């Protein structure tokens, strides 16, 4: 069976990247409502034949840098995404930021000068790797998670 990968950054300002049936990559900002998230995922699964999903795994403690309201949305989206995809029988991989970011060799958040600079650095790397895609800060992480998934065998900790 041909791999049809969906990569997800579950944050409120996150995004999705998936491979369509024609081989093109599709991108979308994370929808604002649970119904819209469901509808977008359903379309990717039904129309484009997505058969595996890679979701950025979130830490159980997000620290003081992330407001509790943002953490609540992150955890809600994470659970919703996992539940929908598992319910539809999609093979699911959870991948930590460290796992998909380390092979990029871009350094660290602190080394970049802080989170905003780091996010811009990740966007620039995603744009370099996929110059024909229209990528934004919302879709850059998902694009790089997709790139990691594409390079991995069936074991997400073992890039090919």
XYZ file of N, CA and C in Angstrom:
480
model
N 0.833 -1.173 0.000
C 0.000 0.000 0.000
C 0.886 1.249 0.000
N 0.552 2.184 -0.838
C 1.300 3.435 -0.907
C 1.025 4.288 0.325
N 2.086 4.863 0.879
C 1.942 5.716 2.052
C 1.329 7.045 1.646
N 0.290 7.434 2.348
C -0.327 8.753 2.212
C -0.257 9.383 3.591
N 0.717 10.245 3.761
C 1.051 10.797 5.069
C 0.304 12.101 5.326
N -0.164 12.231 6.565
C -0.729 13.472 7.078
C 0.122 13.859 8.280
N 0.615 15.096 8.302
C 1.410 15.595 9.419
C 0.655 16.733 10.082
N 0.656 16.710 11.411
C -0.148 17.678 12.156
C 0.621 18.344 13.274
N 0.534 19.657 13.318
C 0.977 20.449 14.452
C -0.316 20.847 15.155
N -0.628 20.248 16.328
C -1.960 20.373 16.913
C -2.296 21.700 17.588
N -1.373 22.623 17.667
C -1.644 23.884 18.357
C -2.718 24.715 17.676
N -3.269 25.667 18.429
C -4.285 26.563 17.875
C -3.741 27.304 16.653
N -2.463 27.638 16.686
C -1.844 28.312 15.540
C -1.028 27.323 14.714
N -1.354 26.035 14.831
C -0.661 24.991 14.084
C -1.266 24.776 12.712
N -0.900 23.640 12.124
C -1.383 23.372 10.779
C -1.276 21.910 10.416
N -1.640 21.635 9.168
C -1.652 20.283 8.627
C -0.999 20.283 7.255
N -0.311 19.204 6.941
C 0.244 18.982 5.598
C -0.019 17.523 5.269
N -0.531 17.258 4.059
C -0.783 15.882 3.664
C -0.555 15.692 2.176
N -0.337 14.437 1.845
C -0.101 14.057 0.460
C -1.425 13.656 -0.175
N -1.798 14.352 -1.241
C -3.039 14.058 -1.964
C -2.832 12.858 -2.893
N -3.917 12.356 -3.419
C -3.852 11.194 -4.323
C -2.974 11.458 -5.547
N -2.942 12.709 -6.009
C -2.143 13.030 -7.193
C -0.664 13.247 -6.860
N -0.306 13.070 -5.578
C 1.085 13.222 -5.166
C 1.452 14.626 -4.714
N 0.555 15.574 -4.897
C 0.842 16.944 -4.466
C 0.681 17.058 -2.953
N 1.367 18.029 -2.384
C 1.219 18.293 -0.955
C 0.195 19.395 -0.750
N -0.683 19.174 0.210
C -1.715 20.135 0.563
C -1.393 20.681 1.950
N -1.680 21.952 2.168
C -1.437 22.563 3.471
C -2.700 23.265 3.940
N -2.850 23.341 5.262
C -3.977 24.077 5.833
C -3.609 24.518 7.244
N -4.063 25.701 7.602
C -3.954 26.171 8.977
C -4.927 25.338 9.803
N -4.613 25.110 11.073
C -5.507 24.371 11.955
C -6.839 25.120 12.032
N -7.933 24.459 11.660
C -9.242 25.127 11.741
C -9.579 25.560 13.167
N -10.475 26.550 13.266
C -10.809 27.140 14.562
C -11.823 26.349 15.379
N -12.598 25.482 14.747
C -13.621 24.747 15.493
C -13.422 23.244 15.349
N -13.955 22.509 16.309
C -13.837 21.050 16.263
C -14.529 20.476 15.026
N -15.681 21.034 14.666
C -16.388 20.565 13.469
C -15.577 20.788 12.203
N -14.919 21.934 12.110
C -14.099 22.210 10.926
C -12.845 21.341 10.890
N -12.290 21.048 12.079
C -11.148 20.127 12.136
C -11.590 18.755 11.631
N -12.722 18.268 12.142
C -13.257 16.969 11.712
C -13.478 16.934 10.205
N -14.093 17.979 9.665
C -14.406 18.000 8.236
C -13.145 18.002 7.379
N -12.136 18.771 7.795
C -10.882 18.808 7.042
C -10.188 17.448 7.079
N -10.116 16.844 8.262
C -9.499 15.515 8.374
C -10.271 14.480 7.557
N -11.593 14.520 7.651
C -12.413 13.565 6.907
C -12.143 13.682 5.403
N -12.013 14.899 4.922
C -11.723 15.113 3.504
C -10.364 14.542 3.133
N -9.353 14.787 3.964
C -8.008 14.270 3.675
C -8.003 12.746 3.667
N -8.754 12.146 4.577
C -8.806 10.684 4.660
C -9.625 10.103 3.514
N -10.827 10.632 3.291
C -11.727 10.072 2.280
C -11.306 10.435 0.859
N -11.018 11.702 0.627
C -10.715 12.153 -0.740
C -9.285 11.846 -1.161
N -8.356 12.013 -0.239
C -6.945 11.867 -0.594
C -6.323 10.563 -0.130
N -7.087 9.738 0.574
C -6.596 8.417 0.941
C -5.506 8.395 1.997
N -5.474 9.407 2.876
C -4.488 9.404 3.955
C -4.607 8.098 4.727
N -3.460 7.432 4.968
C -3.488 6.164 5.696
C -2.511 6.126 6.877
N -1.776 7.197 7.082
C -0.964 7.313 8.294
C -0.861 8.776 8.684
N -0.845 9.017 9.984
C -0.781 10.387 10.493
C 0.337 10.500 11.519
N 1.047 11.604 11.433
C 2.146 11.912 12.346
C 1.770 13.199 13.076
N 1.560 13.069 14.374
C 1.157 14.209 15.190
C 2.300 14.574 16.129
N 2.559 15.878 16.216
C 3.559 16.311 17.176
C 3.045 15.987 18.573
N 3.793 15.162 19.285
C 3.435 14.789 20.647
C 3.686 15.975 21.562
N 2.778 16.199 22.464
C 2.912 17.356 23.333
C 3.344 16.912 24.729
N 4.145 17.751 25.381
C 4.603 17.384 26.720
C 3.453 17.464 27.722
N 3.561 16.707 28.785
C 2.517 16.737 29.813
C 2.589 18.017 30.639
N 3.750 18.668 30.644
C 3.910 19.943 31.332
C 4.469 20.933 30.330
N 3.766 22.031 30.115
C 4.199 22.990 29.097
C 4.968 24.174 29.666
N 5.056 24.280 30.981
C 5.870 25.322 31.593
C 5.171 26.663 31.679
N 5.924 27.650 32.091
C 5.376 28.990 32.305
C 5.318 29.809 31.018
N 6.008 29.376 29.988
C 6.069 30.151 28.749
C 4.778 30.067 27.939
N 3.952 29.058 28.211
C 2.710 28.882 27.462
C 1.538 29.139 28.402
N 0.686 30.122 28.088
C -0.474 30.391 28.949
C -1.391 29.168 29.042
N -2.063 29.029 30.169
C -2.930 27.858 30.360
C -4.043 27.801 29.325
N -4.517 28.954 28.840
C -5.565 28.946 27.818
C -5.041 28.343 26.509
N -3.802 28.650 26.152
C -3.204 28.075 24.933
C -2.936 26.588 25.128
N -2.491 26.211 26.335
C -2.242 24.799 26.620
C -3.534 24.001 26.540
N -4.639 24.582 27.015
C -5.929 23.885 26.975
C -6.341 23.596 25.533
N -6.180 24.563 24.639
C -6.520 24.352 23.230
C -5.595 23.300 22.622
N -4.314 23.373 22.946
C -3.341 22.405 22.437
C -3.743 20.979 22.835
N -4.058 20.783 24.114
C -4.445 19.458 24.589
C -5.785 19.022 23.991
N -6.744 19.947 23.882
C -8.032 19.613 23.255
C -7.832 19.157 21.817
N -7.086 19.943 21.041
C -6.849 19.582 19.637
C -6.120 18.254 19.520
N -5.121 18.052 20.368
C -4.346 16.818 20.340
C -5.265 15.610 20.555
N -6.102 15.682 21.571
C -7.023 14.581 21.844
C -8.039 14.386 20.734
N -8.576 15.474 20.205
C -9.541 15.385 19.113
C -8.908 14.748 17.882
N -7.726 15.207 17.505
C -7.039 14.667 16.333
C -6.760 13.181 16.491
N -6.216 12.796 17.637
C -5.935 11.379 17.892
C -7.214 10.554 17.830
N -8.254 11.029 18.486
C -9.500 10.278 18.529
C -10.129 10.088 17.159
N -10.198 11.157 16.393
C -10.783 11.057 15.053
C -9.984 10.100 14.175
N -8.679 10.289 14.150
C -7.841 9.475 13.271
C -7.856 8.007 13.683
N -7.762 7.745 14.973
C -7.811 6.355 15.433
C -9.179 5.743 15.137
N -10.243 6.532 15.306
C -11.590 6.052 15.017
C -11.778 5.679 13.557
N -11.054 6.343 12.683
C -11.137 6.046 11.248
C -10.116 4.990 10.820
N -9.386 4.434 11.769
C -8.438 3.362 11.462
C -7.146 3.827 10.821
N -6.766 5.088 11.044
C -5.537 5.628 10.473
C -4.369 5.267 11.391
N -3.297 4.748 10.818
C -2.083 4.428 11.582
C -1.528 5.734 12.131
N -1.239 5.753 13.428
C -0.888 6.988 14.102
C 0.501 6.908 14.722
N 1.296 7.947 14.476
C 2.613 8.085 15.084
C 2.647 9.384 15.863
N 3.182 9.326 17.064
C 3.394 10.521 17.867
C 4.881 10.819 17.840
N 5.227 12.038 17.473
C 6.634 12.395 17.318
C 6.917 13.676 18.112
N 7.949 13.619 18.949
C 8.280 14.789 19.763
C 8.971 15.849 18.905
N 8.897 17.103 19.334
C 9.615 18.146 18.598
C 11.109 17.829 18.482
N 11.692 17.292 19.550
C 13.117 16.969 19.511
C 13.414 15.945 18.423
N 12.528 14.977 18.232
C 12.751 13.925 17.239
C 12.737 14.471 15.826
N 11.760 15.320 15.488
C 11.714 15.812 14.107
C 12.627 17.011 13.874
N 12.977 17.740 14.933
C 13.838 18.919 14.756
C 15.325 18.589 14.734
N 15.761 17.583 15.494
C 17.187 17.285 15.604
C 17.852 17.038 14.241
N 17.249 16.237 13.339
C 17.905 15.998 12.041
C 18.047 17.260 11.178
N 17.291 18.313 11.497
C 17.382 19.550 10.718
C 18.693 20.293 10.988
N 19.281 20.027 12.142
C 20.549 20.653 12.540
C 20.493 22.183 12.476
N 19.413 22.724 13.032
C 19.233 24.173 13.027
C 19.593 24.820 14.351
N 19.983 24.009 15.321
C 20.317 24.553 16.630
C 19.155 24.414 17.585
N 19.011 25.391 18.466
C 17.998 25.355 19.510
C 17.232 26.669 19.556
N 16.136 26.650 20.314
C 15.340 27.863 20.508
C 16.222 28.949 21.126
N 16.957 28.586 22.164
C 17.825 29.572 22.832
C 18.904 30.085 21.889
N 19.481 29.186 21.116
C 20.516 29.582 20.170
C 19.999 30.497 19.064
N 18.707 30.373 18.754
C 18.108 31.221 17.720
C 17.740 32.593 18.255
N 17.753 32.741 19.586
C 17.415 34.034 20.176
C 16.016 34.107 20.747
N 15.335 32.976 20.855
C 13.982 32.958 21.421
C 12.994 32.283 20.487
N 11.788 32.111 21.000
C 10.770 31.359 20.253
C 10.360 32.023 18.931
N 10.102 33.332 18.883
C 9.713 33.932 17.593
C 10.789 33.750 16.511
N 12.040 33.927 16.901
C 13.134 33.762 15.948
C 13.260 32.301 15.513
N 13.062 31.382 16.469
C 13.119 29.953 16.166
C 12.025 29.574 15.173
N 10.816 30.074 15.406
C 9.705 29.760 14.503
C 9.992 30.287 13.094
N 10.575 31.473 12.999
C 10.942 32.016 11.677
C 12.033 31.170 11.022
N 12.942 30.650 11.827
C 14.007 29.786 11.310
C 13.416 28.476 10.767
N 12.447 27.910 11.490
C 11.779 26.701 11.014
C 10.995 26.969 9.726
N 10.321 28.114 9.655
C 9.601 28.482 8.433
C 10.570 28.595 7.262
N 11.700 29.247 7.461
C 12.686 29.396 6.384
C 13.195 28.033 5.909
N 13.409 27.105 6.847
C 13.874 25.766 6.481
C 12.798 25.014 5.698
N 11.557 25.118 6.137
C 10.460 24.464 5.413
C 10.330 25.039 4.004
N 10.457 26.346 3.871
C 10.381 26.981 2.554
C 11.551 26.560 1.670
N 12.710 26.372 2.268
C 13.873 25.920 1.502
C 13.653 24.507 0.981
N 13.086 23.635 1.821
C 12.862 22.243 1.427
C 11.690 22.078 0.458
N 10.699 22.951 0.550
C 9.490 22.844 -0.278
C 9.177 24.206 -0.900
N 10.008 24.646 -1.836
C 9.873 26.005 -2.372
C 8.584 26.258 -3.163
N 7.911 25.225 -3.613
C 6.685 25.444 -4.397
C 5.434 25.521 -3.521
N 5.554 25.189 -2.245
C 4.403 25.272 -1.347
C 4.281 26.668 -0.768
N 3.046 27.099 -0.565
C 2.818 28.358 0.153
C 2.767 28.008 1.639
N 3.857 28.289 2.343
C 3.956 27.953 3.753
C 3.913 29.214 4.601
N 3.367 29.057 5.795
C 3.268 30.153 6.754
C 3.789 29.656 8.102
N 3.826 30.543 9.073
C 4.203 30.114 10.412
C 3.247 29.035 10.927
N 1.998 29.059 10.482
C 1.015 28.061 10.917
C 1.300 26.669 10.341
N 1.833 26.601 9.141
C 2.006 25.302 8.476
C 3.454 24.810 8.433
N 4.399 25.632 8.827
C 5.825 25.265 8.714
C 6.181 24.037 9.538
N 5.763 23.990 10.809
C 6.101 22.832 11.639
C 5.501 21.560 11.055
N 4.235 21.621 10.642
C 3.591 20.442 10.044
C 4.341 19.999 8.794
N 4.836 20.949 8.017
C 5.596 20.614 6.816
C 6.886 19.878 7.179
N 7.551 20.345 8.214
C 8.798 19.692 8.625
C 8.528 18.344 9.305
N 7.405 18.209 9.975
C 6.998 16.911 10.516
C 6.713 15.960 9.353
N 6.050 16.463 8.307
C 5.811 15.655 7.104
C 7.141 15.196 6.503
N 8.077 16.117 6.397
C 9.385 15.795 5.840
C 10.050 14.689 6.654
N 9.973 14.799 7.969
C 10.541 13.768 8.847
C 9.832 12.433 8.610
N 8.519 12.451 8.577
C 7.743 11.221 8.377
C 8.068 10.580 7.035
N 8.203 11.387 6.014
C 8.496 10.901 4.660
C 9.851 10.176 4.626
N 10.798 10.661 5.422
C 12.130 10.060 5.453
C 12.217 8.846 6.381
N 11.180 8.597 7.166
C 11.199 7.502 8.132
C 10.608 6.233 7.561
N 11.101 5.128 8.066
C 10.491 3.838 7.762
C 9.239 3.720 8.622
N 8.739 2.534 8.815
C 7.555 2.344 9.645
C 7.846 2.605 11.113
N 9.106 2.717 11.486
C 9.468 3.057 12.859
C 9.860 4.531 12.889
N 9.056 5.389 13.544
C 9.299 6.828 13.496
C 10.617 7.275 14.103
N 11.254 6.435 14.884
C 12.539 6.845 15.462
C 13.711 6.458 14.565
N 13.427 5.828 13.419
C 14.477 5.348 12.520
C 14.359 5.974 11.118
N 14.908 7.173 10.904
C 14.868 7.751 9.553
C 15.642 6.860 8.573
N 15.172 6.841 7.345
C 15.857 6.046 6.315
C 17.020 6.807 5.742
